[in-house]
Coordinates of C-alpha atoms in Angstrom, one line a residue:
M1 CA -72.1 -36.6 -95.1
V2 CA -69.2 -34.3 -94.8
Y3 CA -65.8 -36.0 -94.3
D4 CA -63.1 -34.5 -92.2
I5 CA -59.9 -35.2 -94.5
H6 CA -57.4 -33.3 -92.5
Y7 CA -56.1 -36.5 -90.7
D8 CA -55.8 -38.3 -94.2
L9 CA -53.7 -35.2 -95.4
C10 CA -51.3 -35.5 -92.6
A11 CA -51.2 -39.2 -93.4
V12 CA -49.9 -38.5 -96.9
V13 CA -47.3 -36.2 -95.4
I14 CA -46.1 -38.8 -93.1
N15 CA -46.0 -41.6 -95.4
I16 CA -44.0 -39.6 -98.1
L17 CA -41.5 -38.7 -95.3
T18 CA -41.2 -42.3 -94.3
I19 CA -40.8 -43.5 -97.9
L20 CA -37.9 -40.9 -98.5
T21 CA -36.2 -41.7 -95.3
F22 CA -36.5 -45.5 -96.0
F23 CA -34.8 -45.1 -99.4
K24 CA -32.2 -42.9 -98.0
K25 CA -31.3 -45.4 -95.2
K26 CA -32.1 -48.7 -96.5
D27 CA -31.0 -51.6 -98.9
I28 CA -34.3 -52.4 -100.6
S29 CA -33.0 -55.9 -101.7
R30 CA -33.8 -57.4 -98.3
K31 CA -37.1 -59.2 -98.2
Q32 CA -38.1 -57.6 -94.7
N33 CA -37.5 -54.2 -96.2
I34 CA -39.6 -54.9 -99.4
E35 CA -42.6 -56.1 -97.3
F36 CA -42.3 -53.0 -95.1
I37 CA -42.1 -50.5 -97.9
L38 CA -45.1 -52.3 -99.5
V39 CA -47.1 -51.7 -96.3
V40 CA -46.1 -48.1 -96.4
I41 CA -47.2 -47.6 -100.1
I42 CA -50.5 -49.2 -99.5
V43 CA -51.3 -46.9 -96.7
L44 CA -50.2 -43.8 -98.8
L45 CA -52.3 -44.7 -101.8
S46 CA -55.3 -45.6 -99.5
S47 CA -54.9 -42.1 -97.9
I48 CA -55.0 -40.4 -101.4
C49 CA -58.0 -42.4 -102.6
D50 CA -59.7 -41.8 -99.1
I51 CA -59.2 -38.0 -99.6
V52 CA -60.4 -37.8 -103.1
S53 CA -63.5 -40.0 -102.4
G54 CA -64.2 -38.1 -99.2
L55 CA -64.2 -34.8 -101.1
L56 CA -66.3 -36.1 -104.0
I57 CA -68.7 -37.8 -101.7
S58 CA -69.1 -34.5 -99.6
S59 CA -70.3 -32.7 -102.6
I60 CA -71.5 -35.6 -104.7
T61 CA -73.4 -34.6 -108.1
P62 CA -74.6 -37.0 -110.7
E63 CA -71.5 -36.2 -112.9
T64 CA -69.1 -37.1 -110.1
K65 CA -70.9 -40.1 -108.8
T66 CA -68.9 -42.5 -111.0
L67 CA -65.6 -40.9 -110.2
A68 CA -66.5 -41.0 -106.4
S69 CA -67.3 -44.8 -106.9
I70 CA -63.9 -45.4 -108.5
F71 CA -61.9 -43.6 -105.8
S72 CA -64.0 -45.6 -103.2
Y73 CA -63.2 -48.8 -104.9
G74 CA -59.7 -47.9 -104.9
Y75 CA -59.6 -47.2 -101.2
L76 CA -61.6 -50.3 -100.2
I77 CA -59.3 -52.5 -102.4
L78 CA -56.2 -51.1 -100.9
H79 CA -57.3 -50.7 -97.4
N80 CA -58.4 -54.4 -97.5
L81 CA -55.1 -55.5 -98.8
L82 CA -53.3 -53.8 -95.9
P83 CA -54.0 -56.2 -93.1
G84 CA -52.7 -59.1 -95.3
Q85 CA -49.7 -57.3 -96.2
F86 CA -48.9 -56.4 -92.7
A87 CA -49.3 -59.9 -91.7
V88 CA -46.8 -61.0 -94.5
Y89 CA -44.3 -58.4 -93.2
L90 CA -44.8 -59.8 -89.7
L91 CA -44.2 -63.3 -91.0
T92 CA -40.9 -62.1 -92.6
V93 CA -39.6 -60.4 -89.7
T94 CA -40.0 -63.4 -87.5
G95 CA -38.7 -65.9 -90.2
V96 CA -42.1 -67.7 -90.1
N97 CA -42.6 -67.1 -93.9
K98 CA -39.8 -69.8 -94.5
L99 CA -42.0 -72.4 -92.7
H100 CA -44.8 -72.6 -95.1
A101 CA -45.5 -74.0 -98.5
K102 CA -47.3 -72.1 -101.4
R103 CA -50.5 -73.7 -100.5
F104 CA -50.5 -72.0 -97.1
Y105 CA -50.4 -68.6 -98.6
F106 CA -53.7 -69.6 -100.8
I107 CA -55.4 -70.1 -97.6
F108 CA -53.9 -67.1 -96.0
F109 CA -55.0 -64.9 -98.5
L110 CA -58.5 -66.4 -98.9
P111 CA -60.3 -63.6 -97.0
I112 CA -58.8 -61.0 -99.2
L113 CA -59.8 -63.0 -102.2
I114 CA -63.4 -63.0 -101.0
V115 CA -63.3 -59.3 -100.3
L116 CA -62.0 -58.6 -103.9
I117 CA -64.8 -60.9 -105.4
L118 CA -67.3 -58.8 -103.4
L119 CA -65.9 -55.5 -104.4
F120 CA -65.7 -56.4 -108.2
T121 CA -69.4 -57.6 -108.1
N122 CA -70.5 -54.8 -106.2
P123 CA -71.7 -52.7 -109.1
F124 CA -74.2 -55.3 -109.6
T125 CA -74.9 -56.4 -106.0
N126 CA -74.5 -53.2 -104.0
A127 CA -73.2 -55.5 -101.3
I128 CA -70.4 -53.3 -100.0
F129 CA -71.6 -49.7 -100.8
Y130 CA -73.9 -47.8 -103.0
F131 CA -75.3 -44.3 -103.6
D132 CA -79.2 -44.1 -103.1
K133 CA -81.6 -42.2 -105.2
D134 CA -80.5 -38.9 -103.2
L135 CA -76.8 -39.6 -104.1
I136 CA -76.1 -40.4 -100.3
Y137 CA -73.3 -42.9 -99.8
K138 CA -74.4 -45.9 -97.8
H139 CA -72.9 -49.2 -96.8
G140 CA -74.2 -52.6 -97.7
K141 CA -74.4 -55.7 -95.5
G142 CA -71.2 -56.9 -97.3
M143 CA -69.3 -54.3 -95.4
Y144 CA -69.3 -56.4 -92.4
I145 CA -67.4 -59.0 -94.3
L146 CA -64.6 -56.3 -95.0
Y147 CA -64.4 -55.8 -91.1
A148 CA -64.4 -59.4 -90.5
S149 CA -61.4 -59.9 -93.0
S150 CA -59.6 -57.3 -91.2
A151 CA -60.2 -58.8 -87.8
Y152 CA -59.0 -62.1 -89.1
Y153 CA -55.6 -60.8 -90.0
V154 CA -55.5 -58.9 -86.6
V155 CA -56.1 -62.2 -84.9
T156 CA -53.7 -64.1 -87.1
I157 CA -51.0 -61.5 -86.5
L158 CA -51.3 -61.6 -82.7
Y159 CA -51.4 -65.5 -82.7
Y160 CA -48.1 -65.4 -84.6
I161 CA -46.6 -63.0 -82.1
I162 CA -47.8 -65.2 -79.2
R163 CA -46.7 -68.6 -80.7
Y164 CA -43.4 -67.4 -81.9
N165 CA -42.7 -65.1 -79.0
K166 CA -39.4 -66.8 -78.2
S167 CA -37.9 -66.0 -81.7
I168 CA -39.0 -62.3 -81.5
P169 CA -37.0 -59.8 -79.5
S170 CA -39.3 -58.3 -76.6
N171 CA -39.0 -54.9 -78.0
M172 CA -40.1 -56.1 -81.5
A173 CA -43.0 -58.1 -80.1
T174 CA -44.1 -55.0 -78.1
A175 CA -43.9 -52.7 -81.1
L176 CA -45.8 -55.2 -83.4
T177 CA -48.5 -55.8 -80.7
G178 CA -48.7 -52.0 -80.2
F179 CA -49.1 -51.4 -83.9
I180 CA -52.0 -54.0 -84.0
L181 CA -53.9 -52.7 -81.1
A182 CA -53.6 -49.1 -82.0
S183 CA -54.7 -49.8 -85.6
A184 CA -57.6 -51.9 -84.4
S185 CA -58.7 -49.0 -82.0
A186 CA -58.4 -46.5 -84.8
V187 CA -60.7 -48.7 -87.0
A188 CA -63.3 -49.1 -84.2
F189 CA -63.3 -45.3 -83.7
Q190 CA -63.8 -44.8 -87.4
F191 CA -66.5 -47.4 -87.5
F192 CA -68.5 -45.4 -84.9
F193 CA -67.5 -42.0 -86.3
P194 CA -67.2 -42.5 -90.1
S195 CA -67.0 -38.8 -90.9
I196 CA -63.5 -38.6 -89.1
L197 CA -60.9 -40.2 -91.3
I198 CA -58.4 -40.9 -88.5
E199 CA -57.7 -44.6 -89.2
L200 CA -54.9 -44.2 -91.8
F201 CA -53.3 -41.2 -89.9
I202 CA -52.9 -43.5 -86.9
Q203 CA -51.4 -46.4 -89.0
S204 CA -48.9 -43.8 -90.7
L205 CA -47.7 -42.7 -87.5
L206 CA -47.1 -46.3 -86.4
L207 CA -45.3 -47.1 -89.4
L208 CA -43.0 -44.2 -89.1
V209 CA -42.3 -45.4 -85.4
T210 CA -41.7 -48.9 -86.8
L211 CA -39.2 -47.5 -89.4
F212 CA -36.9 -46.1 -86.5
T213 CA -37.5 -49.2 -84.2
I214 CA -37.9 -52.7 -85.9
E215 CA -36.5 -51.3 -89.1
N216 CA -33.4 -49.6 -87.7
D217 CA -30.7 -51.0 -89.6
E218 CA -28.0 -49.0 -88.0
E219 CA -28.0 -51.4 -85.2
V220 CA -27.4 -54.5 -87.5
I221 CA -25.1 -53.3 -90.2
N222 CA -21.4 -53.3 -89.9
P223 CA -20.0 -49.8 -90.5
I224 CA -16.9 -51.0 -92.2
T225 CA -18.2 -54.0 -94.6
K226 CA -21.7 -52.4 -95.0
I227 CA -23.2 -55.7 -94.7
Y228 CA -25.3 -57.3 -91.9
N229 CA -23.4 -57.8 -88.6
R230 CA -22.8 -60.5 -86.1
K231 CA -25.8 -59.4 -84.1
S232 CA -28.1 -59.6 -87.2
F233 CA -26.7 -63.0 -87.9
F234 CA -27.5 -64.6 -84.6
H235 CA -30.8 -63.0 -84.6
E236 CA -31.7 -64.5 -88.1
N237 CA -30.5 -67.9 -86.9
D238 CA -32.2 -67.9 -83.6
T239 CA -35.4 -67.0 -85.3
S240 CA -34.9 -69.7 -87.9
I241 CA -33.7 -72.5 -85.4
K242 CA -36.8 -71.9 -83.2
A243 CA -39.0 -71.9 -86.2
N244 CA -37.6 -75.5 -87.1
L245 CA -36.4 -74.2 -90.6
R246 CA -34.1 -76.3 -92.7
Y247 CA -31.2 -74.3 -94.3
S248 CA -27.5 -74.0 -94.7
I249 CA -24.6 -71.8 -93.5
I250 CA -21.3 -71.1 -95.3
I251 CA -18.5 -70.0 -92.9
I252 CA -15.6 -68.2 -94.3
K253 CA -12.8 -67.7 -91.9
I254 CA -9.7 -65.5 -93.1
T255 CA -6.9 -67.2 -91.1
N256 CA -4.2 -64.7 -91.5
F257 CA -6.6 -61.7 -90.8
K258 CA -4.7 -60.7 -87.5
Y259 CA -1.3 -60.8 -89.1
Y260 CA -2.5 -58.4 -91.9
L261 CA -4.0 -56.3 -89.3
D262 CA -0.7 -56.0 -87.6
T263 CA 1.4 -55.4 -90.7
V264 CA -0.7 -53.3 -93.1
G265 CA -2.8 -51.5 -90.6
F266 CA -6.5 -51.1 -89.8
H267 CA -7.3 -48.7 -92.7
T268 CA -6.0 -50.9 -95.4
M269 CA -7.6 -54.1 -93.8
D270 CA -11.0 -52.1 -93.5
D271 CA -10.8 -51.7 -97.2
I272 CA -9.7 -55.2 -98.0
L273 CA -12.7 -56.5 -95.8
Y274 CA -15.1 -54.1 -97.5
N275 CA -14.0 -55.7 -100.9
V276 CA -14.4 -59.3 -99.5
A277 CA -17.7 -58.5 -98.1
Q278 CA -19.1 -56.9 -101.3
W279 CA -17.8 -59.8 -103.5
L280 CA -19.4 -62.4 -101.2
R281 CA -22.7 -60.4 -101.4
Q282 CA -22.8 -60.7 -105.0
A283 CA -21.6 -64.3 -104.9
G284 CA -23.9 -65.5 -102.2
G285 CA -26.9 -63.5 -102.4
K286 CA -27.4 -59.8 -101.7
T287 CA -29.4 -60.3 -98.4
S288 CA -27.6 -63.4 -96.9
V289 CA -24.0 -62.3 -96.1
Y290 CA -22.9 -61.5 -92.6
D291 CA -19.8 -60.0 -91.0
C292 CA -19.2 -62.0 -87.9
D293 CA -16.0 -60.0 -86.7
N294 CA -12.4 -60.9 -86.9
G295 CA -12.2 -61.9 -90.4
T296 CA -15.3 -64.1 -90.2
F297 CA -18.0 -64.1 -92.8
T298 CA -21.3 -66.2 -93.2
I299 CA -23.8 -66.9 -95.8
L300 CA -27.2 -68.2 -95.2
R301 CA -28.7 -70.4 -97.9
Y302 CA -32.5 -70.9 -97.6
G303 CA -34.2 -73.6 -99.8
K304 CA -30.9 -74.6 -101.8
N305 CA -29.9 -78.0 -102.6
Q306 CA -26.4 -79.6 -101.6
N307 CA -25.1 -79.2 -105.1
D308 CA -25.8 -75.5 -105.1
L309 CA -24.1 -75.1 -101.8
D310 CA -21.1 -77.1 -102.7
G311 CA -20.8 -75.1 -105.9
L312 CA -20.7 -71.9 -104.1
C313 CA -18.2 -73.2 -101.7
V314 CA -15.8 -74.0 -104.7
T315 CA -16.5 -70.6 -106.1
I316 CA -15.4 -69.0 -102.8
L317 CA -12.2 -71.1 -102.5
E318 CA -11.3 -70.2 -106.2
R319 CA -11.7 -66.5 -105.4
F320 CA -9.5 -66.8 -102.3
E321 CA -6.7 -68.4 -104.4
K322 CA -6.5 -65.0 -106.1
E323 CA -5.1 -61.7 -104.6
W324 CA -7.4 -58.9 -102.9
Q325 CA -6.4 -55.3 -103.7
A326 CA -6.8 -52.2 -101.5
K327 CA -5.0 -48.9 -101.7
N328 CA -2.6 -50.3 -104.4
I329 CA -1.7 -53.1 -102.2
N330 CA -2.1 -56.7 -103.2
I331 CA -2.5 -59.3 -100.5
S332 CA -3.2 -63.1 -100.4
L333 CA -5.9 -64.1 -97.9
D334 CA -5.8 -67.5 -96.5
A335 CA -9.4 -68.8 -95.8
Q336 CA -11.1 -71.8 -94.3
I337 CA -14.5 -72.6 -95.8
S338 CA -17.1 -74.7 -94.0
A339 CA -20.6 -75.6 -94.6
V340 CA -23.1 -76.6 -91.9
R341 CA -26.7 -77.8 -92.4
I342 CA -29.4 -76.7 -89.9
P343 CA -30.6 -78.6 -88.1
S344 CA -29.1 -81.8 -89.0
D345 CA -25.5 -80.7 -88.0
I346 CA -26.5 -77.9 -85.5
N347 CA -29.8 -77.5 -83.9
N348 CA -29.2 -74.8 -81.3
I349 CA -27.9 -71.3 -81.3
Q350 CA -25.2 -72.2 -78.6
D351 CA -23.4 -74.6 -80.8
L352 CA -23.6 -72.3 -83.6
R353 CA -21.8 -69.6 -81.5
L354 CA -19.2 -72.1 -80.7
L355 CA -18.7 -72.9 -84.2
I356 CA -18.5 -69.3 -85.5
D357 CA -15.8 -68.4 -82.7
A358 CA -13.9 -71.7 -83.0
R359 CA -10.3 -71.4 -84.0
Y360 CA -9.5 -72.4 -87.5
T361 CA -7.8 -75.9 -88.2
H362 CA -4.3 -75.7 -89.7
D363 CA -3.6 -78.2 -92.3
G364 CA -0.7 -76.3 -94.3
K365 CA -2.9 -75.2 -97.1
R366 CA -3.7 -71.4 -98.0
T367 CA -7.4 -72.4 -98.6
N368 CA -9.4 -75.3 -97.6
F369 CA -12.8 -76.8 -97.3
I370 CA -14.3 -78.4 -94.2
Q371 CA -17.6 -80.3 -94.1
Y372 CA -19.0 -80.1 -90.7
N373 CA -21.0 -83.3 -90.7
S374 CA -20.7 -84.1 -86.8
L375 CA -20.5 -81.9 -83.7
H376 CA -18.0 -83.9 -81.9
I377 CA -15.6 -80.8 -81.6
L378 CA -18.3 -78.4 -80.5
K379 CA -19.5 -80.9 -77.9
R380 CA -16.0 -81.4 -76.6
H381 CA -15.7 -77.5 -76.4
A382 CA -18.9 -77.3 -74.4
K383 CA -17.9 -80.0 -72.0
V384 CA -14.4 -78.2 -71.5
E385 CA -16.1 -75.0 -70.9
G386 CA -18.3 -76.8 -68.3
A387 CA -15.1 -78.1 -66.6
I388 CA -13.6 -74.7 -66.6
K389 CA -16.7 -73.3 -64.8
K390 CA -16.8 -76.3 -62.3
A391 CA -13.1 -75.8 -61.5
L392 CA -13.6 -72.0 -60.8
E393 CA -16.6 -72.8 -58.6
N394 CA -14.8 -75.6 -56.7
N395 CA -11.3 -74.0 -56.6
S396 CA -10.0 -77.0 -58.2
F397 CA -7.6 -75.6 -60.7
Q398 CA -4.1 -76.8 -60.0
V399 CA -0.8 -74.7 -60.3
F400 CA 2.4 -76.6 -61.2
F401 CA 5.9 -75.1 -61.3
Q402 CA 8.4 -75.9 -63.8
P403 CA 12.1 -75.2 -62.7
I404 CA 14.4 -72.7 -64.7
W405 CA 18.2 -73.4 -64.6
D406 CA 20.8 -70.8 -64.3
C407 CA 23.5 -71.9 -66.7
K408 CA 26.2 -69.9 -64.9
K409 CA 25.5 -70.6 -61.3
N410 CA 24.4 -74.2 -62.0
K411 CA 21.3 -73.7 -59.9
I412 CA 17.5 -73.5 -60.1
C413 CA 16.9 -69.7 -60.0
S414 CA 13.4 -69.3 -61.0
A415 CA 10.1 -71.3 -62.1
E416 CA 7.2 -70.8 -64.4
A417 CA 3.8 -71.2 -62.8
L418 CA 1.8 -73.4 -65.2
L419 CA -2.2 -74.1 -64.7
R420 CA -3.3 -77.7 -64.9
L421 CA -7.0 -78.7 -65.2
F422 CA -8.0 -82.2 -64.2
D423 CA -11.8 -82.9 -64.6
D424 CA -13.7 -86.0 -63.2
E425 CA -15.4 -86.6 -66.5
L426 CA -12.7 -85.5 -69.0
G427 CA -9.6 -86.2 -67.3
F428 CA -6.5 -84.2 -67.9
I429 CA -7.5 -81.2 -70.1
P430 CA -4.3 -79.6 -71.8
P431 CA -3.8 -75.9 -71.4
N432 CA -3.7 -75.3 -75.1
E433 CA -7.3 -76.4 -75.2
F434 CA -8.8 -75.0 -72.3
I435 CA -7.0 -71.7 -72.1
P436 CA -8.4 -70.4 -75.7
I437 CA -11.9 -71.3 -74.4
A438 CA -11.4 -69.3 -71.3
E439 CA -10.2 -66.2 -73.1
N440 CA -13.1 -66.5 -75.3
N441 CA -15.7 -66.5 -72.5
G442 CA -13.9 -64.1 -70.2
S443 CA -13.1 -66.5 -67.3
I444 CA -9.6 -66.1 -68.0
I445 CA -9.6 -62.9 -65.8
Q446 CA -10.7 -65.1 -62.8
I447 CA -8.3 -67.9 -63.8
G448 CA -5.4 -65.3 -64.1
D449 CA -5.9 -64.0 -60.6
F450 CA -6.1 -67.5 -59.2
V451 CA -2.7 -68.6 -60.9
F452 CA -1.1 -65.1 -59.8
N453 CA -2.3 -65.7 -56.2
K454 CA -0.8 -69.2 -56.1
A455 CA 2.5 -68.0 -57.3
C456 CA 2.6 -65.3 -54.7
E457 CA 1.5 -67.8 -51.9
L458 CA 4.2 -70.2 -52.8
Y459 CA 7.0 -67.6 -52.8
Q460 CA 6.0 -66.0 -49.6
K461 CA 4.6 -68.9 -47.4
E462 CA 7.2 -71.3 -48.6
H463 CA 10.1 -69.0 -48.2
M464 CA 11.3 -69.9 -51.7
K465 CA 14.1 -67.3 -51.6
D466 CA 15.8 -69.5 -49.1
F467 CA 16.1 -72.2 -51.7
G468 CA 17.6 -69.8 -54.3
I469 CA 14.5 -69.0 -56.0
E470 CA 14.7 -65.4 -57.3
L471 CA 11.5 -65.1 -59.4
I472 CA 8.3 -67.1 -60.2
D473 CA 7.2 -66.5 -63.7
V474 CA 3.4 -66.1 -64.3
N475 CA 2.0 -65.8 -67.8
I476 CA -0.5 -63.0 -68.6
S477 CA -3.2 -63.7 -71.3
P478 CA -3.8 -61.1 -74.1
V479 CA -7.4 -60.9 -72.5
Q480 CA -6.0 -59.9 -69.2
C481 CA -3.8 -57.2 -70.8
M482 CA -6.9 -55.6 -72.2
N483 CA -8.5 -55.4 -68.7
H484 CA -8.1 -51.8 -67.2
N485 CA -8.1 -53.1 -63.6
L486 CA -5.5 -55.8 -64.0
A487 CA -2.7 -53.6 -61.9
K488 CA -5.2 -53.1 -59.2
R489 CA -6.2 -56.7 -58.9
F490 CA -2.6 -57.8 -58.8
E491 CA -1.8 -55.0 -56.2
K492 CA -4.5 -56.6 -53.9
I493 CA -3.2 -60.0 -54.1
L494 CA 0.4 -58.8 -53.5
E495 CA -0.9 -56.9 -50.4
K496 CA -2.9 -60.2 -49.2
N497 CA 0.5 -62.2 -49.7
A498 CA 2.7 -59.4 -48.2
L499 CA 5.0 -59.8 -51.4
S500 CA 6.8 -57.3 -53.5
A501 CA 6.2 -57.2 -57.1
K502 CA 9.9 -57.5 -57.8
C503 CA 9.6 -61.3 -56.9
I504 CA 7.2 -62.0 -59.9
N505 CA 8.2 -62.0 -63.6
L506 CA 5.1 -61.5 -65.8
E507 CA 5.5 -63.5 -69.2
I508 CA 3.8 -61.6 -72.1
T509 CA 3.4 -62.9 -75.7
E510 CA 3.8 -60.9 -78.7
N511 CA 0.2 -60.8 -79.7
A512 CA -1.0 -59.4 -76.3
A513 CA -1.3 -56.0 -77.8
I514 CA -3.1 -56.9 -81.0
N515 CA -6.4 -55.8 -80.1
S516 CA -5.5 -52.4 -78.5
L517 CA -2.1 -51.2 -78.3
E518 CA -3.2 -48.1 -76.2
T519 CA -4.9 -50.3 -73.6
F520 CA -2.0 -52.6 -73.4
M521 CA 0.6 -50.0 -73.0
H522 CA -1.5 -48.4 -70.3
T523 CA -1.8 -51.6 -68.4
L524 CA 1.9 -52.4 -69.0
Q525 CA 3.0 -49.1 -67.8
E526 CA 1.0 -49.5 -64.3
L527 CA 2.5 -52.9 -63.9
R528 CA 6.0 -51.6 -64.5
N529 CA 5.3 -48.8 -62.0
M530 CA 4.8 -51.6 -59.4
R531 CA 8.3 -52.9 -60.0
F532 CA 7.2 -56.1 -61.7
N533 CA 9.7 -57.9 -64.1
F534 CA 8.8 -58.7 -67.6
S535 CA 9.8 -61.3 -70.2
L536 CA 8.7 -61.7 -73.8
D537 CA 7.3 -65.4 -74.0
D538 CA 7.6 -67.7 -77.1
Y539 CA 9.9 -65.4 -79.1
G540 CA 10.7 -66.6 -82.4
T541 CA 7.4 -68.1 -83.5
G542 CA 4.8 -66.9 -86.0
Y543 CA 5.7 -63.3 -87.3
S544 CA 8.2 -62.4 -84.4
N545 CA 9.2 -58.6 -84.7
A546 CA 12.6 -57.7 -83.3
A547 CA 11.3 -54.1 -82.9
Y548 CA 8.7 -55.5 -80.4
I549 CA 11.6 -56.4 -77.9
F550 CA 13.0 -52.8 -77.2
N551 CA 9.8 -51.0 -77.8
M552 CA 8.2 -53.0 -74.8
D553 CA 11.3 -52.8 -72.5
F554 CA 11.5 -56.5 -71.4
N555 CA 14.0 -57.9 -69.0
I556 CA 14.0 -61.4 -70.3
I557 CA 13.5 -63.0 -73.7
K558 CA 12.2 -66.5 -73.9
L559 CA 13.0 -68.3 -77.0
D560 CA 10.3 -70.8 -78.1
K561 CA 11.3 -74.4 -77.9
S562 CA 10.7 -74.9 -81.8
I563 CA 13.7 -72.9 -82.4
L564 CA 16.0 -75.0 -80.3
W565 CA 14.4 -78.3 -81.8
E566 CA 15.1 -77.1 -85.3
A567 CA 18.6 -76.0 -84.4
D568 CA 19.3 -79.3 -83.2
A569 CA 18.3 -80.9 -86.5
K570 CA 19.3 -78.5 -89.0
A571 CA 22.7 -76.4 -89.6
N572 CA 20.7 -73.4 -90.7
A573 CA 18.3 -73.3 -88.0
K574 CA 21.4 -73.5 -85.6
I575 CA 22.5 -70.2 -87.2
I576 CA 19.2 -68.5 -86.6
L577 CA 19.3 -69.5 -83.0
K578 CA 22.8 -68.3 -82.7
N579 CA 21.9 -64.8 -84.2
Y580 CA 18.9 -64.6 -81.9
I581 CA 20.8 -65.1 -78.8
N582 CA 23.7 -62.7 -80.2
M583 CA 21.2 -59.9 -80.8
I584 CA 19.4 -60.2 -77.5
K585 CA 22.7 -60.3 -75.6
E586 CA 23.8 -57.1 -77.4
M587 CA 20.6 -55.7 -76.2
Q588 CA 21.8 -56.6 -72.7
L589 CA 18.9 -58.6 -72.0
K590 CA 18.7 -62.0 -70.4
I591 CA 17.8 -65.2 -72.4
V592 CA 15.7 -68.2 -71.6
V593 CA 15.6 -71.0 -73.9
E594 CA 12.5 -73.3 -73.6
G595 CA 12.2 -77.0 -74.7
V596 CA 15.8 -78.2 -73.3
E597 CA 15.0 -82.0 -73.3
T598 CA 18.5 -83.7 -73.7
E599 CA 22.2 -83.1 -72.6
G600 CA 22.8 -82.1 -76.2
H601 CA 20.2 -79.4 -75.9
K602 CA 21.7 -78.0 -72.8
N603 CA 25.4 -78.0 -74.2
L604 CA 24.1 -76.3 -77.3
V605 CA 22.5 -73.4 -75.8
T606 CA 25.0 -73.0 -72.8
N607 CA 27.9 -72.8 -75.5
L608 CA 25.9 -70.1 -77.4
G609 CA 25.9 -67.9 -74.3
C610 CA 22.3 -68.6 -73.1
D611 CA 21.5 -67.5 -69.6
Y612 CA 18.8 -69.7 -68.6
C613 CA 17.2 -73.1 -69.6
Q614 CA 13.9 -74.6 -69.1
G615 CA 12.7 -78.1 -70.2
F616 CA 12.2 -81.6 -69.3
F617 CA 15.9 -82.4 -69.2
F618 CA 15.8 -80.6 -65.7
S619 CA 12.2 -81.4 -64.7
K620 CA 8.7 -81.6 -66.0
P621 CA 6.2 -79.1 -64.3
L622 CA 5.6 -80.3 -60.6
P623 CA 3.1 -79.8 -58.0
V624 CA 4.1 -77.4 -55.1
S625 CA 5.3 -80.0 -52.6
E626 CA 7.5 -81.9 -55.2
F627 CA 8.6 -78.6 -56.7
I628 CA 9.9 -77.4 -53.2
E629 CA 11.8 -80.8 -52.5
Y630 CA 13.2 -80.6 -56.1
C631 CA 14.7 -77.0 -55.4
K632 CA 16.1 -78.1 -52.1
K633 CA 17.9 -81.1 -53.5
F634 CA 19.2 -79.6 -56.7
N635 CA 20.5 -76.3 -55.2
Q636 CA 21.9 -77.9 -52.2
I637 CA 23.5 -81.0 -53.4
S638 CA 24.4 -81.3 -56.8
P639 CA 25.3 -80.8 -60.6
V640 CA 23.0 -81.1 -63.4
N641 CA 24.0 -84.6 -64.5
G642 CA 22.4 -86.0 -61.3
S643 CA 19.1 -84.1 -61.6

């Protein structure tokens, strides 16, 4: 028989191209990558053996019979290892390989073992192939066992694709199923037309396609830290949780990440994060470290005991006690480390997402370790998220208004709109709990529109100007500031209420521009063109920057209540408060001091030259009807001491 080896030659070229591309693009240490490249190598070697044996058999002589037999054995051994190796690759991609003990693999590879025994005994039995007296290559009856072995692995692979379809992305399942069916078709074709060696060519093409689809790491690698990204982390965990695996996750949150991002800049922080990622990669295992964005890293530990897990956490904590260096800058990164066991602590991907995105816990230390042995925080988070959704659907959010007192006129001149959430199950939910959750899931945009609309309705429908109210203050979330359509949304609400933007004062915090200064400034300019007033909220907290005041062109600066309370108790803090007020007044801006709760507080800030006061000394936040009555009474009747 004369064999057509042209397809095999093409297969060799394609496999070499696949291998070169693979090593240029990939990290060979990842188990999935190792299993894939082994499949490609087996196909390459099979193609070479098939070419040589085909040429030798086509022009067989007594002298070349032995050599032809050797390459035939090589081809058959390698080719029958291929289905099993591809099945192992599939189990690795889906995470199912972590489910099974070693005894499973003995049974799994039993068909290959039987085939190998038949091949090694073939010189004595001629069960697989032989050369007759005319040196014609013929198959023995045992050849059907080789096809049965291949069929077994095809069925096994399809079984795992179907059984674990929920843990396999649809595009990956489609690619794997296509590979199997196309390979099976090529095997069937070559069975009926044995002289046309097309099977390995088809498989080589499919592997090249696999390299650029399933094995496309560009989609799952963080371009800055060069480790696997958030998408890859959640895919890995989604697969493992659905496969009922037991493993652990170490979560590392850099708690002062945003501060350094703002102070040393993106380029320096990129270098710092790269150094952190590479150190964690060495400490935690090369293939198990993920960058989950915003200074959060994770390490997956399969098959590790608790002592090993705790030891790694201690090692990480000790490293974060030291400084990190980039571009000749040494900085101290504060870190919070936590360890989670799957599935005893967390058994679904939704709770894991909540944990990864949860804000860190302050305890006054630079580094700390938190053992998550309960999920009450996450469950509370989920319930609050449900309460937010329900409140939006039922329009049951409430807006209260806290009066702001004019020190010179001794009147209530404005008020701050404050959102309140009361839930049937959870009761009162404080804003500092539900606002971060709303910002995280994006519902803050809809909530912000609701508050803005209520503020406009109050001012226009209740004729608040007649009661001496000049402005209504509305807080804007940093997430709202990143919305390109914010100005248009507000414009529609103003038109609906027939109100001028000059009646609204928008309160913005310093961190509003932290994610994208360009977007923030564009949004701010659009709002400024509409004639809104602006105030800088909570000035004096965290890492306040005086340059921020004049760069953003605010009308009013609101000093955080913590400054007043400290000044009331400490002489040095009082000096700081005085200097804050003097600096702001010299810039010809108005000042509101928050947290005025006693007459002593009021007297202190008015003596220092403050323009406005806000706090419980005047009134707590009030529902609309009570706020209106309060303004009528206060502004028409009387001095502060009677309020």
